[in-house]
Amino acid sequence: MYDLKNNLVNSAIVLLSLIFIGMAFLLTLVAESAAVALLLPILLILLAVVGIILTFVPFFKDHIRLIPVVDAVVGIIVAVIIHFLC
Amino acid sequence: MNNWSFGRKAVFCVISSVLASSLAGIVFILLNSRIRSLVVAVVTASFICALIFFIVSQLLRDKDTKVRITSQIASVVVGFLVIVSTVIINLAPFIVFPCNHNEAAYDDLTELSKVEDSRISEIRIDDLTGWRISSRSAKPDQKRPVIICFYGNGMNASATSLMIFKDKNGIYGDFNENTDFVCVDYPGYGISGGAPDSDSVKEMALKVYDEVASWETTSEIILFGYSIGTGIATYTASERDAAGLILWAPYANAYDIFNNYLNIFYGPCRLLVRFRMDSDKYIKNVDCPVLILASDADEMVPYQSSRDLFAAADGTAADFVSLSGISHNAFWQDTKALDNTYEFIGEVA
């Protein structure tokens, strides 16, 4: 049972990583500006740092599951802004 | 979760940022209608690879850690290669044939074609559409040469024909002084039906040639290709009789264009290129005079690729004109390119 849960979590991480790689590669190829080409790697670093900082914020200490939601909202907003700017 | 160590929290944050940035990428691509369908392809391929990873992990759960880890790493590497291949295979058609249409130019030409004694007429061959600009000097029923134009992938028949017909800068007159100029949209371009790929554009080119050859006023046919159209023009010249073949910024084969974009298409990676256009093979079967114009500053088609095509022609009745400092899109405005082309048309027509 432990193996099954572990393998499911690992497969989910692999799935996410592959989608990330695919999107990053795709954006690099279609990008007409550096902002688009580097959108995903920069977001990845930025959101990871923001997430780690949020773990020290009292509210998020108790609601750590909200960090992915905050990250996702920030990411989507940045994507929409970049789309209309570039 | 409060009891998580800092390391565990950091890993959680990194994974959540991978999720968030992937979502951002998906949203960004969904906002770009041209390549929207690629999201489905990438997500589906990722899901299949993750499923394979899960199955491998489950099957090897009782095996030695070394074997399990090695197999998992191998399936991740294969997954990575599958994703990269999926992106390349699905993205390439959008880059090679971005299906261009200029509605304003189409409407302008439609109006111009309705004028009495108009030199413009619309051509319809099955579900293909294009334009014919009749010669200025020839009488309507007089026999004259016809130039068939195969344009670049960012162009379309309506805009190209209108540019030649209006000739605002007075530089395109010789394209239809003594010759007719014909330009038909590739499948998927303009209002032509179908989808563009290497087979459909070749089939379209032969249909256009056969249609033009069937006209009573056609004395001979000169094939003219620019950029992506050079492969199509060369193929047509290898399959049909032409009076001459003019190639602006030609490539020896499609791999050269792909390698200019992303330099990985060698050996087995060539299997990822579905657009096959081997001009260097076709040109060996061309027996009409050939004029090749290439620029050392061409950022789309490598100069060396044009030289390779010239070498493949074995120099037989082929002439190579080197342009200096001309970018890919500047061919249409370059006096040297146009003068050499008109001189060649004068010689073969």
Tab-separated table of C-alpha atoms in Angstrom:
chain	number	residue	atom	x	y	z
A	1	MET	CA	0.000	0.000	0.000
A	2	TYR	CA	2.872	2.291	0.910
A	3	ASP	CA	4.536	1.501	-2.435
A	4	LEU	CA	1.365	2.257	-4.351
A	5	LYS	CA	0.932	5.658	-2.695
A	6	ASN	CA	4.614	6.445	-3.140
A	7	ASN	CA	4.574	5.460	-6.802
A	8	LEU	CA	1.430	7.493	-7.417
A	9	VAL	CA	3.033	10.595	-5.892
A	10	ASN	CA	6.244	10.048	-7.871
A	11	SER	CA	4.260	9.530	-11.106
A	12	ALA	CA	2.339	12.733	-10.439
A	13	ILE	CA	5.649	14.586	-10.018
A	14	VAL	CA	6.939	13.031	-13.263
A	15	LEU	CA	3.712	14.078	-15.008
A	16	LEU	CA	4.069	17.658	-13.784
A	17	SER	CA	7.754	17.774	-14.722
A	18	LEU	CA	7.086	16.485	-18.237
A	19	ILE	CA	4.266	18.980	-18.792
A	20	PHE	CA	6.587	21.727	-17.534
A	21	ILE	CA	9.420	20.623	-19.853
A	22	GLY	CA	7.037	20.360	-22.812
A	23	MET	CA	5.555	23.800	-22.227
A	24	ALA	CA	8.956	25.394	-21.588
A	25	PHE	CA	10.396	23.852	-24.777
A	26	LEU	CA	7.332	24.831	-26.793
A	27	LEU	CA	7.448	28.425	-25.568
A	28	THR	CA	11.178	28.639	-26.309
A	29	LEU	CA	10.552	27.558	-29.907
A	30	VAL	CA	7.570	29.822	-30.599
A	31	ALA	CA	8.798	32.822	-28.621
A	32	GLU	CA	9.170	36.057	-30.505
A	33	SER	CA	10.576	37.786	-27.437
A	34	ALA	CA	12.925	36.879	-24.605
A	35	ALA	CA	10.122	37.458	-22.077
A	36	VAL	CA	8.127	34.588	-23.577
A	37	ALA	CA	11.141	32.298	-24.088
A	38	LEU	CA	12.169	32.613	-20.434
A	39	LEU	CA	8.653	32.818	-18.981
A	40	LEU	CA	8.517	29.329	-17.481
A	41	PRO	CA	12.054	28.967	-16.044
A	42	ILE	CA	11.793	32.426	-14.436
A	43	LEU	CA	8.314	31.676	-13.068
A	44	LEU	CA	9.562	28.374	-11.676
A	45	ILE	CA	12.378	30.043	-9.718
A	46	LEU	CA	10.258	33.029	-8.701
A	47	LEU	CA	7.306	30.973	-7.477
A	48	ALA	CA	9.529	28.490	-5.633
A	49	VAL	CA	11.202	31.359	-3.761
A	50	VAL	CA	7.834	33.025	-3.066
A	51	GLY	CA	6.459	29.693	-1.797
A	52	ILE	CA	9.382	29.148	0.561
A	53	ILE	CA	9.027	32.699	1.918
A	54	LEU	CA	5.280	32.136	2.405
A	55	THR	CA	5.984	29.123	4.647
A	56	PHE	CA	7.322	31.613	7.194
A	57	VAL	CA	4.181	33.771	7.059
A	58	PRO	CA	1.982	32.888	10.079
A	59	PHE	CA	-1.216	32.346	8.044
A	60	PHE	CA	0.455	30.010	5.523
A	61	LYS	CA	2.276	28.128	8.283
A	62	ASP	CA	-1.144	26.693	9.183
A	63	HIS	CA	-2.464	26.551	5.613
A	64	ILE	CA	0.513	25.297	3.624
A	65	ARG	CA	-1.826	23.668	1.073
A	66	LEU	CA	-2.831	27.150	-0.064
A	67	ILE	CA	0.675	27.860	-1.388
A	68	PRO	CA	0.114	25.939	-4.690
A	69	VAL	CA	-3.149	27.878	-5.136
A	70	VAL	CA	-1.382	31.213	-4.628
A	71	ASP	CA	1.413	30.102	-6.983
A	72	ALA	CA	-1.093	29.034	-9.645
A	73	VAL	CA	-3.014	32.332	-9.455
A	74	VAL	CA	0.207	34.384	-9.664
A	75	GLY	CA	1.455	32.233	-12.572
A	76	ILE	CA	-1.762	32.591	-14.543
A	77	ILE	CA	-1.873	36.360	-13.987
A	78	VAL	CA	1.750	36.703	-15.162
A	79	ALA	CA	0.968	34.579	-18.270
A	80	VAL	CA	-2.021	36.774	-19.168
A	81	ILE	CA	0.004	39.983	-18.643
A	82	ILE	CA	2.904	38.681	-20.790
A	83	HIS	CA	0.422	37.615	-23.489
A	84	PHE	CA	-1.027	41.100	-23.780
A	85	LEU	CA	2.325	42.881	-23.449
A	86	CYS	CA	4.268	40.812	-26.038
B	1	MET	CA	2.013	19.696	7.924
B	2	ASN	CA	3.096	22.077	10.634
B	3	ASN	CA	5.643	19.478	11.647
B	4	TRP	CA	7.276	19.314	8.242
B	5	SER	CA	10.993	19.967	8.158
B	6	PHE	CA	12.263	22.956	6.187
B	7	GLY	CA	13.631	20.630	3.476
B	8	ARG	CA	10.254	18.984	2.992
B	9	LYS	CA	8.509	22.349	2.831
B	10	ALA	CA	11.059	23.521	0.232
B	11	VAL	CA	10.444	20.426	-1.936
B	12	PHE	CA	6.683	20.994	-1.620
B	13	CYS	CA	7.122	24.639	-2.712
B	14	VAL	CA	9.308	23.662	-5.690
B	15	ILE	CA	6.742	21.062	-6.828
B	16	SER	CA	3.907	23.563	-6.436
B	17	SER	CA	5.891	26.104	-8.482
B	18	VAL	CA	6.389	23.461	-11.234
B	19	LEU	CA	2.600	22.976	-11.227
B	20	ALA	CA	1.937	26.737	-11.261
B	21	SER	CA	4.465	27.560	-14.003
B	22	SER	CA	3.167	24.652	-16.128
B	23	LEU	CA	-0.340	26.051	-15.705
B	24	ALA	CA	0.965	29.483	-16.697
B	25	GLY	CA	2.522	27.945	-19.824
B	26	ILE	CA	-0.739	26.165	-20.695
B	27	VAL	CA	-2.728	29.396	-20.248
B	28	PHE	CA	-0.230	31.347	-22.351
B	29	ILE	CA	-0.447	28.833	-25.206
B	30	LEU	CA	-4.249	28.594	-24.966
B	31	LEU	CA	-4.376	32.377	-25.427
B	32	ASN	CA	-2.408	31.948	-28.661
B	33	SER	CA	-4.998	30.414	-30.988
B	34	ARG	CA	-2.463	29.339	-33.625
B	35	ILE	CA	-0.824	26.641	-31.524
B	36	ARG	CA	-3.663	25.868	-29.091
B	37	SER	CA	-3.892	22.235	-30.197
B	38	LEU	CA	-0.320	21.625	-29.055
B	39	VAL	CA	-1.368	21.807	-25.393
B	40	VAL	CA	-3.466	18.667	-25.839
B	41	ALA	CA	-0.570	16.880	-27.545
B	42	VAL	CA	1.950	17.751	-24.813
B	43	VAL	CA	-0.418	16.949	-21.912
B	44	THR	CA	-1.484	13.641	-23.505
B	45	ALA	CA	2.126	12.592	-24.163
B	46	SER	CA	3.099	13.587	-20.589
B	47	PHE	CA	0.205	11.589	-19.165
B	48	ILE	CA	1.156	8.472	-21.155
B	49	CYS	CA	4.810	8.778	-20.082
B	50	ALA	CA	3.817	9.254	-16.415
B	51	LEU	CA	1.549	6.212	-16.686
B	52	ILE	CA	4.437	4.147	-18.070
B	53	PHE	CA	6.599	5.413	-15.188
B	54	PHE	CA	3.923	4.311	-12.711
B	55	ILE	CA	3.565	0.867	-14.294
B	56	VAL	CA	7.356	0.363	-14.321
B	57	SER	CA	7.544	1.469	-10.662
B	58	GLN	CA	4.738	-0.896	-9.668
B	59	LEU	CA	6.134	-3.876	-11.575
B	60	LEU	CA	9.585	-3.424	-10.069
B	61	ARG	CA	8.477	-2.583	-6.525
B	62	ASP	CA	9.903	-5.819	-5.106
B	63	LYS	CA	13.147	-5.642	-7.034
B	64	ASP	CA	16.507	-4.419	-5.863
B	65	THR	CA	16.681	-0.604	-5.295
B	66	LYS	CA	19.414	-0.246	-7.948
B	67	VAL	CA	17.265	-1.943	-10.606
B	68	ARG	CA	14.181	0.063	-9.585
B	69	ILE	CA	15.942	3.443	-9.608
B	70	THR	CA	17.736	2.711	-12.906
B	71	SER	CA	14.449	1.707	-14.579
B	72	GLN	CA	12.679	4.788	-13.215
B	73	ILE	CA	15.468	7.083	-14.448
B	74	ALA	CA	15.369	5.345	-17.835
B	75	SER	CA	11.590	5.835	-18.117
B	76	VAL	CA	11.953	9.527	-17.157
B	77	VAL	CA	14.666	10.014	-19.826
B	78	VAL	CA	12.472	8.264	-22.419
B	79	GLY	CA	9.564	10.466	-21.304
B	80	PHE	CA	11.698	13.570	-21.755
B	81	LEU	CA	12.654	12.482	-25.297
B	82	VAL	CA	9.010	11.688	-26.099
B	83	ILE	CA	7.921	15.165	-24.952
B	84	VAL	CA	10.637	16.935	-26.980
B	85	SER	CA	9.738	14.826	-30.045
B	86	THR	CA	6.020	15.531	-29.551
B	87	VAL	CA	6.658	19.273	-29.469
B	88	ILE	CA	8.878	19.210	-32.571
B	89	ILE	CA	6.564	16.972	-34.635
B	90	ASN	CA	3.415	18.935	-33.768
B	91	LEU	CA	4.933	22.404	-33.920
B	92	ALA	CA	6.768	22.008	-37.238
B	93	PRO	CA	3.675	22.274	-39.505
B	94	PHE	CA	2.733	25.597	-37.864
B	95	ILE	CA	6.212	26.962	-38.572
B	96	VAL	CA	6.639	25.516	-42.074
B	97	PHE	CA	3.122	26.391	-43.280
B	98	PRO	CA	1.459	29.091	-41.148
B	99	CYS	CA	-1.535	29.216	-43.570
B	100	ASN	CA	-1.649	32.849	-44.580
B	101	HIS	CA	-4.629	34.704	-46.036
B	102	ASN	CA	-5.055	38.381	-46.886
B	103	GLU	CA	-8.767	39.108	-47.118
B	104	ALA	CA	-8.286	42.758	-48.115
B	105	ALA	CA	-5.996	41.797	-51.025
B	106	TYR	CA	-8.439	39.061	-52.071
B	107	ASP	CA	-11.341	41.556	-52.094
B	108	ASP	CA	-9.257	44.112	-54.032
B	109	LEU	CA	-8.338	41.539	-56.685
B	110	THR	CA	-11.954	40.351	-56.909
B	111	GLU	CA	-13.044	43.930	-57.627
B	112	LEU	CA	-10.221	44.423	-60.130
B	113	SER	CA	-11.137	41.203	-61.924
B	114	LYS	CA	-14.702	42.463	-62.506
B	115	VAL	CA	-13.536	45.498	-64.505
B	116	GLU	CA	-14.051	45.149	-68.275
B	117	ASP	CA	-10.951	43.843	-70.127
B	118	SER	CA	-9.287	43.244	-66.786
B	119	ARG	CA	-5.886	41.564	-66.878
B	120	ILE	CA	-6.690	39.916	-63.564
B	121	SER	CA	-8.683	36.713	-63.383
B	122	GLU	CA	-9.337	34.222	-60.623
B	123	ILE	CA	-8.196	30.636	-61.123
B	124	ARG	CA	-10.049	27.720	-59.586
B	125	ILE	CA	-8.620	24.212	-59.817
B	126	ASP	CA	-10.722	21.800	-57.759
B	127	ASP	CA	-10.606	23.366	-54.272
B	128	LEU	CA	-7.509	25.453	-55.032
B	129	THR	CA	-7.773	29.151	-55.801
B	130	GLY	CA	-5.331	31.680	-57.178
B	131	TRP	CA	-4.847	34.524	-59.610
B	132	ARG	CA	-3.674	35.009	-63.177
B	133	ILE	CA	-2.248	38.343	-64.291
B	134	SER	CA	-2.250	38.463	-68.084
B	135	SER	CA	0.656	39.909	-70.014
B	136	ARG	CA	0.528	43.653	-70.661
B	137	SER	CA	1.867	43.441	-74.211
B	138	ALA	CA	0.248	40.240	-75.516
B	139	LYS	CA	-3.195	40.204	-77.131
B	140	PRO	CA	-5.776	38.136	-75.197
B	141	ASP	CA	-5.615	35.140	-77.587
B	142	GLN	CA	-1.896	35.398	-78.331
B	143	LYS	CA	0.426	32.627	-77.160
B	144	ARG	CA	2.886	33.738	-74.461
B	145	PRO	CA	5.003	32.255	-71.659
B	146	VAL	CA	3.500	31.870	-68.214
B	147	ILE	CA	5.366	32.264	-64.920
B	148	ILE	CA	4.017	30.066	-62.132
B	149	CYS	CA	4.971	31.484	-58.747
B	150	PHE	CA	5.413	29.324	-55.641
B	151	TYR	CA	5.690	31.837	-52.833
B	152	GLY	CA	7.271	31.782	-49.370
B	153	ASN	CA	5.415	30.322	-46.389
B	154	GLY	CA	4.536	33.715	-44.899
B	155	MET	CA	2.948	34.946	-48.145
B	156	ASN	CA	-0.279	34.187	-49.995
B	157	ALA	CA	-1.463	34.308	-53.587
B	158	SER	CA	-3.720	37.356	-53.222
B	159	ALA	CA	-1.144	39.638	-51.581
B	160	THR	CA	1.602	38.463	-53.959
B	161	SER	CA	-0.550	38.922	-57.083
B	162	LEU	CA	-1.750	42.342	-55.933
B	163	MET	CA	1.843	43.397	-55.219
B	164	ILE	CA	2.912	42.367	-58.742
B	165	PHE	CA	-0.164	43.869	-60.405
B	166	LYS	CA	-0.172	47.244	-58.632
B	167	ASP	CA	3.621	47.494	-58.782
B	168	LYS	CA	3.679	50.617	-56.605
B	169	ASN	CA	7.458	51.024	-56.796
B	170	GLY	CA	7.633	50.230	-60.519
B	171	ILE	CA	9.949	47.242	-59.995
B	172	TYR	CA	7.756	44.239	-60.857
B	173	GLY	CA	6.701	45.255	-64.379
B	174	ASP	CA	8.855	42.637	-66.110
B	175	PHE	CA	7.053	39.814	-64.293
B	176	ASN	CA	4.090	40.355	-66.603
B	177	GLU	CA	5.270	42.558	-69.468
B	178	ASN	CA	5.510	39.712	-72.014
B	179	THR	CA	4.484	36.863	-69.736
B	180	ASP	CA	1.431	35.875	-67.731
B	181	PHE	CA	1.961	35.611	-63.972
B	182	VAL	CA	0.110	32.868	-62.114
B	183	CYS	CA	0.031	32.432	-58.362
B	184	VAL	CA	-2.173	29.827	-56.683
B	185	ASP	CA	-2.596	29.392	-52.933
B	186	TYR	CA	-1.175	26.267	-51.294
B	187	PRO	CA	-3.730	23.964	-49.646
B	188	GLY	CA	-4.962	25.675	-46.481
B	189	TYR	CA	-3.708	29.080	-47.637
B	190	GLY	CA	-6.055	31.846	-48.792
B	191	ILE	CA	-9.385	30.203	-49.484
B	192	SER	CA	-7.833	27.024	-50.904
B	193	GLY	CA	-9.151	23.858	-49.273
B	194	GLY	CA	-7.099	21.109	-47.645
B	195	ALA	CA	-4.103	21.199	-45.359
B	196	PRO	CA	-0.522	21.964	-46.362
B	197	ASP	CA	2.095	19.236	-46.123
B	198	SER	CA	4.846	18.000	-48.399
B	199	ASP	CA	2.536	15.668	-50.345
B	200	SER	CA	-0.407	18.046	-50.743
B	201	VAL	CA	1.735	20.976	-51.948
B	202	LYS	CA	3.491	18.741	-54.480
B	203	GLU	CA	0.127	17.487	-55.746
B	204	MET	CA	-1.160	21.074	-55.894
B	205	ALA	CA	1.922	22.206	-57.867
B	206	LEU	CA	1.411	19.527	-60.529
B	207	LYS	CA	-2.306	20.387	-60.768
B	208	VAL	CA	-1.467	24.055	-61.305
B	209	TYR	CA	1.154	23.181	-63.923
B	210	ASP	CA	-1.277	20.899	-65.791
B	211	GLU	CA	-4.005	23.549	-65.685
B	212	VAL	CA	-1.679	26.264	-67.028
B	213	ALA	CA	-0.271	23.906	-69.669
B	214	SER	CA	-3.828	23.194	-70.871
B	215	TRP	CA	-4.509	26.862	-71.693
B	216	GLU	CA	-4.446	27.590	-75.406
B	217	THR	CA	-2.487	30.798	-74.861
B	218	THR	CA	0.379	29.113	-73.009
B	219	SER	CA	3.542	28.815	-75.099
B	220	GLU	CA	5.910	27.708	-72.337
B	221	ILE	CA	6.029	27.643	-68.557
B	222	ILE	CA	8.643	29.215	-66.300
B	223	LEU	CA	8.634	27.992	-62.720
B	224	PHE	CA	9.518	30.500	-60.032
B	225	GLY	CA	10.010	29.592	-56.394
B	226	TYR	CA	10.858	31.679	-53.369
B	227	SER	CA	11.985	30.280	-50.006
B	228	ILE	CA	9.769	27.281	-49.080
B	229	GLY	CA	8.349	27.460	-52.631
B	230	THR	CA	11.732	26.658	-54.191
B	231	GLY	CA	11.415	22.991	-53.219
B	232	ILE	CA	7.924	22.860	-54.747
B	233	ALA	CA	9.090	24.610	-57.935
B	234	THR	CA	12.102	22.274	-58.243
B	235	TYR	CA	9.876	19.229	-57.723
B	236	THR	CA	7.486	20.463	-60.442
B	237	ALA	CA	10.395	21.089	-62.844
B	238	SER	CA	11.610	17.540	-62.202
B	239	GLU	CA	8.182	16.078	-63.049
B	240	ARG	CA	7.112	18.354	-65.929
B	241	ASP	CA	8.726	20.237	-68.819
B	242	ALA	CA	9.591	23.820	-68.015
B	243	ALA	CA	11.319	26.529	-70.020
B	244	GLY	CA	13.193	27.725	-66.969
B	245	LEU	CA	13.415	27.428	-63.199
B	246	ILE	CA	14.054	30.470	-61.005
B	247	LEU	CA	14.910	29.856	-57.355
B	248	TRP	CA	15.186	32.643	-54.784
B	249	ALA	CA	16.740	31.608	-51.461
B	250	PRO	CA	16.501	27.857	-52.167
B	251	TYR	CA	17.384	25.050	-49.802
B	252	ALA	CA	19.026	21.738	-50.649
B	253	ASN	CA	16.607	19.847	-48.402
B	254	ALA	CA	14.126	20.576	-45.643
B	255	TYR	CA	16.552	19.436	-42.920
B	256	ASP	CA	18.721	22.499	-43.622
B	257	ILE	CA	15.810	24.816	-42.787
B	258	PHE	CA	14.975	22.866	-39.634
B	259	ASN	CA	18.643	22.829	-38.567
B	260	ASN	CA	18.816	26.564	-39.072
B	261	TYR	CA	15.989	26.824	-36.535
B	262	LEU	CA	17.123	24.117	-34.111
B	263	ASN	CA	20.402	22.408	-34.933
B	264	ILE	CA	19.613	18.803	-33.925
B	265	PHE	CA	18.253	17.170	-37.074
B	266	TYR	CA	20.981	14.667	-37.878
B	267	GLY	CA	20.906	10.866	-37.944
B	268	PRO	CA	17.803	9.398	-36.274
B	269	CYS	CA	16.560	12.900	-35.313
B	270	ARG	CA	15.725	13.374	-38.993
B	271	LEU	CA	12.767	11.061	-38.427
B	272	LEU	CA	11.156	13.950	-36.528
B	273	VAL	CA	10.999	16.029	-39.725
B	274	ARG	CA	7.756	15.187	-41.485
B	275	PHE	CA	8.098	17.905	-44.135
B	276	ARG	CA	10.143	16.174	-46.824
B	277	MET	CA	11.343	18.331	-49.699
B	278	ASP	CA	14.587	17.025	-51.166
B	279	SER	CA	15.372	19.706	-53.740
B	280	ASP	CA	18.912	18.349	-54.135
B	281	LYS	CA	17.427	15.070	-55.426
B	282	TYR	CA	14.716	16.682	-57.571
B	283	ILE	CA	17.159	19.044	-59.291
B	284	LYS	CA	19.067	16.108	-60.753
B	285	ASN	CA	16.002	15.389	-62.922
B	286	VAL	CA	15.614	19.015	-64.039
B	287	ASP	CA	16.768	19.577	-67.588
B	288	CYS	CA	15.769	23.201	-68.138
B	289	PRO	CA	17.973	26.259	-67.419
B	290	VAL	CA	18.077	27.067	-63.699
B	291	LEU	CA	18.786	30.381	-62.001
B	292	ILE	CA	19.637	30.275	-58.300
B	293	LEU	CA	19.828	33.453	-56.229
B	294	ALA	CA	21.045	33.271	-52.657
B	295	SER	CA	22.191	35.744	-50.045
B	296	ASP	CA	25.041	35.347	-47.593
B	297	ALA	CA	22.954	37.319	-45.064
B	298	ASP	CA	19.845	35.152	-45.371
B	299	GLU	CA	18.737	34.379	-41.820
B	300	MET	CA	16.104	31.787	-42.811
B	301	VAL	CA	17.730	29.667	-45.506
B	302	PRO	CA	21.460	29.059	-44.963
B	303	TYR	CA	23.622	30.286	-47.863
B	304	GLN	CA	25.521	26.991	-47.786
B	305	SER	CA	22.278	25.097	-48.387
B	306	SER	CA	21.714	27.076	-51.603
B	307	ARG	CA	25.315	26.351	-52.617
B	308	ASP	CA	24.720	22.646	-51.931
B	309	LEU	CA	21.669	22.737	-54.202
B	310	PHE	CA	23.730	24.374	-56.934
B	311	ALA	CA	26.393	21.692	-56.478
B	312	ALA	CA	23.703	19.004	-56.737
B	313	ALA	CA	22.627	20.484	-60.077
B	314	ASP	CA	26.172	19.696	-61.287
B	315	GLY	CA	26.285	23.154	-62.843
B	316	THR	CA	24.417	21.858	-65.903
B	317	ALA	CA	22.586	24.861	-67.320
B	318	ALA	CA	22.453	26.239	-63.790
B	319	ASP	CA	23.567	29.705	-62.837
B	320	PHE	CA	24.251	30.870	-59.287
B	321	VAL	CA	23.972	34.529	-58.366
B	322	SER	CA	25.264	35.530	-54.967
B	323	LEU	CA	23.611	38.484	-53.254
B	324	SER	CA	25.466	40.238	-50.493
B	325	GLY	CA	23.919	41.541	-47.289
B	326	ILE	CA	20.313	40.841	-48.345
B	327	SER	CA	18.027	39.488	-45.632
B	328	HIS	CA	15.523	36.746	-46.447
B	329	ASN	CA	12.530	39.052	-46.816
B	330	ALA	CA	14.433	41.675	-48.817
B	331	PHE	CA	14.693	39.603	-52.015
B	332	TRP	CA	11.490	41.135	-53.383
B	333	GLN	CA	12.916	44.639	-53.098
B	334	ASP	CA	16.453	43.881	-54.256
B	335	THR	CA	17.348	45.332	-57.654
B	336	LYS	CA	20.080	42.769	-58.327
B	337	ALA	CA	17.713	39.875	-57.635
B	338	LEU	CA	14.987	41.364	-59.823
B	339	ASP	CA	17.340	42.360	-62.685
B	340	ASN	CA	18.890	38.892	-62.840
B	341	THR	CA	15.437	37.332	-62.769
B	342	TYR	CA	14.109	39.528	-65.607
B	343	GLU	CA	17.235	38.872	-67.668
B	344	PHE	CA	16.754	35.119	-67.175
B	345	ILE	CA	13.046	35.352	-68.096
B	346	GLY	CA	14.041	37.252	-71.249
B	347	GLU	CA	16.529	34.527	-72.180
B	348	VAL	CA	14.303	31.485	-71.652
B	349	ALA	CA	10.909	32.888	-72.669
